[in-house]
Amino acid sequence: MKNIAIALADVPGAIARMGEALGRAGISVEGGAAFSVDGRGIAHFLVHDGDAARAALEAAGIRVIAVQDVLVQKLDQERPGQLGLFTRRLAEAGLNISVLYSDHANQLIVIVDDMERGRMVSEGWMRGEG
């Protein structure tokens, strides 16, 4: 899975245009988030094929900021505090979170500044070391 970061105009229909471009290319959005801050829009979406998503969006005139690897982490939804515990583990490993959202399967999607160390923390968490 890949995160695709997209610059979007802060106007009606901008997200629809992005979704339509991906749909025409047969690319499904698996999760994501979009925000508008100070009149500028940015979106992060989870896709299976980041290169194909980039090509489809750029062909539609939509600026792609980055295509990035992600950590995919399942948290125990029955235990309050899981988000704090997992992100504390990342912080203790000296990792900074730049993107965090959830996918359609209620998994946490995270991008950190050192993905190799992030994978080690994530894998340890999944083994029950968290």
Tab-separated table of C-alpha atoms in Angstrom:
chain	number	residue	atom	x	y	z
A	1	MET	CA	0.000	0.000	0.000
A	2	LYS	CA	1.073	3.550	-0.701
A	3	ASN	CA	0.033	6.964	0.510
A	4	ILE	CA	-0.443	9.541	-2.192
A	5	ALA	CA	-0.229	13.159	-1.038
A	6	ILE	CA	-2.137	15.554	-3.271
A	7	ALA	CA	-2.427	19.344	-3.438
A	8	LEU	CA	-6.041	20.305	-4.042
A	9	ALA	CA	-7.718	23.614	-4.712
A	10	ASP	CA	-9.987	24.724	-1.875
A	11	VAL	CA	-13.059	24.859	-4.123
A	12	PRO	CA	-16.244	22.835	-4.543
A	13	GLY	CA	-15.641	19.706	-6.594
A	14	ALA	CA	-11.875	19.407	-6.063
A	15	ILE	CA	-12.139	16.082	-4.224
A	16	ALA	CA	-14.768	14.854	-6.696
A	17	ARG	CA	-12.399	15.612	-9.585
A	18	MET	CA	-9.625	13.676	-7.836
A	19	GLY	CA	-11.922	10.711	-7.124
A	20	GLU	CA	-13.206	10.669	-10.684
A	21	ALA	CA	-9.663	10.667	-12.101
A	22	LEU	CA	-8.721	7.688	-9.943
A	23	GLY	CA	-11.989	5.913	-10.754
A	24	ARG	CA	-11.454	6.292	-14.511
A	25	ALA	CA	-8.063	4.642	-14.031
A	26	GLY	CA	-9.591	1.765	-12.046
A	27	ILE	CA	-7.843	2.800	-8.834
A	28	SER	CA	-9.684	2.300	-5.564
A	29	VAL	CA	-9.144	4.553	-2.566
A	30	GLU	CA	-8.623	2.361	0.512
A	31	GLY	CA	-8.615	5.144	3.100
A	32	GLY	CA	-7.511	8.694	3.589
A	33	ALA	CA	-8.189	12.220	4.693
A	34	ALA	CA	-8.428	15.677	3.161
A	35	PHE	CA	-8.024	19.051	4.841
A	36	SER	CA	-8.218	22.706	3.985
A	37	VAL	CA	-5.965	25.095	5.885
A	38	ASP	CA	-5.631	28.787	5.089
A	39	GLY	CA	-7.320	28.327	1.721
A	40	ARG	CA	-5.130	25.455	0.575
A	41	GLY	CA	-6.246	21.866	0.320
A	42	ILE	CA	-4.152	18.787	0.925
A	43	ALA	CA	-5.226	15.176	0.797
A	44	HIS	CA	-3.623	11.886	1.720
A	45	PHE	CA	-5.136	8.736	0.251
A	46	LEU	CA	-4.215	5.082	0.536
A	47	VAL	CA	-3.943	3.179	-2.751
A	48	HIS	CA	-2.505	-0.142	-3.886
A	49	ASP	CA	-0.533	1.270	-6.822
A	50	GLY	CA	1.001	4.647	-6.094
A	51	ASP	CA	2.637	5.025	-9.505
A	52	ALA	CA	-0.638	4.381	-11.354
A	53	ALA	CA	-2.455	6.807	-9.039
A	54	ARG	CA	0.192	9.463	-9.652
A	55	ALA	CA	-0.090	9.023	-13.425
A	56	ALA	CA	-3.904	9.226	-13.360
A	57	LEU	CA	-3.949	12.332	-11.194
A	58	GLU	CA	-1.225	14.138	-13.107
A	59	ALA	CA	-3.019	13.354	-16.378
A	60	ALA	CA	-6.069	15.098	-14.883
A	61	GLY	CA	-3.970	18.156	-13.994
A	62	ILE	CA	-3.875	17.390	-10.249
A	63	ARG	CA	-0.557	18.017	-8.494
A	64	VAL	CA	0.863	15.024	-6.654
A	65	ILE	CA	3.165	16.034	-3.826
A	66	ALA	CA	4.500	12.574	-2.964
A	67	VAL	CA	3.940	8.835	-3.123
A	68	GLN	CA	5.096	7.246	0.133
A	69	ASP	CA	5.360	3.919	1.903
A	70	VAL	CA	3.126	3.503	4.937
A	71	LEU	CA	2.969	1.573	8.170
A	72	VAL	CA	-0.310	-0.328	8.468
A	73	GLN	CA	-1.123	-1.002	12.104
A	74	LYS	CA	-4.116	-2.742	13.657
A	75	LEU	CA	-4.986	-1.462	17.113
A	76	ASP	CA	-7.181	-3.288	19.622
A	77	GLN	CA	-10.409	-1.287	19.357
A	78	GLU	CA	-11.689	-2.794	22.618
A	79	ARG	CA	-8.822	-1.332	24.652
A	80	PRO	CA	-8.931	2.444	25.208
A	81	GLY	CA	-5.592	4.186	24.878
A	82	GLN	CA	-4.159	2.109	22.027
A	83	LEU	CA	-3.452	5.137	19.856
A	84	GLY	CA	-1.529	6.808	22.673
A	85	LEU	CA	0.421	3.656	23.483
A	86	PHE	CA	1.391	2.937	19.886
A	87	THR	CA	2.345	6.514	19.050
A	88	ARG	CA	4.313	6.723	22.326
A	89	ARG	CA	6.332	3.692	21.127
A	90	LEU	CA	7.086	5.577	17.911
A	91	ALA	CA	8.106	8.679	19.880
A	92	GLU	CA	10.335	6.644	22.197
A	93	ALA	CA	12.084	5.300	19.097
A	94	GLY	CA	12.749	8.908	18.073
A	95	LEU	CA	10.252	8.788	15.203
A	96	ASN	CA	8.222	11.780	14.089
A	97	ILE	CA	4.767	11.158	12.608
A	98	SER	CA	4.046	13.230	9.508
A	99	VAL	CA	0.764	11.569	8.454
A	100	LEU	CA	-1.790	9.512	10.387
A	101	TYR	CA	-5.268	8.370	9.308
A	102	SER	CA	-7.310	5.190	9.198
A	103	ASP	CA	-8.291	2.977	6.292
A	104	HIS	CA	-11.620	1.362	5.467
A	105	ALA	CA	-10.687	-1.710	7.546
A	106	ASN	CA	-10.150	0.404	10.699
A	107	GLN	CA	-6.386	0.050	10.504
A	108	LEU	CA	-4.086	2.899	11.393
A	109	ILE	CA	-2.062	4.280	8.472
A	110	VAL	CA	1.107	6.081	9.543
A	111	ILE	CA	4.036	7.754	7.834
A	112	VAL	CA	7.113	8.477	9.942
A	113	ASP	CA	10.433	10.111	9.172
A	114	ASP	CA	12.348	6.811	9.244
A	115	MET	CA	10.204	4.055	7.753
A	116	GLU	CA	12.742	1.287	8.454
A	117	ARG	CA	12.769	2.021	12.196
A	118	GLY	CA	9.007	2.567	12.033
A	119	ARG	CA	8.534	-0.918	10.598
A	120	MET	CA	10.600	-2.358	13.445
A	121	VAL	CA	8.399	-0.634	16.038
A	122	SER	CA	5.213	-1.663	14.208
A	123	GLU	CA	6.310	-5.281	13.887
A	124	GLY	CA	7.229	-5.382	17.579
A	125	TRP	CA	3.802	-3.981	18.464
A	126	MET	CA	2.094	-6.689	16.400
A	127	ARG	CA	4.168	-9.388	18.153
A	128	GLY	CA	2.722	-8.164	21.444
A	129	GLU	CA	5.705	-6.143	22.566
A	130	GLY	CA	3.484	-3.046	22.719
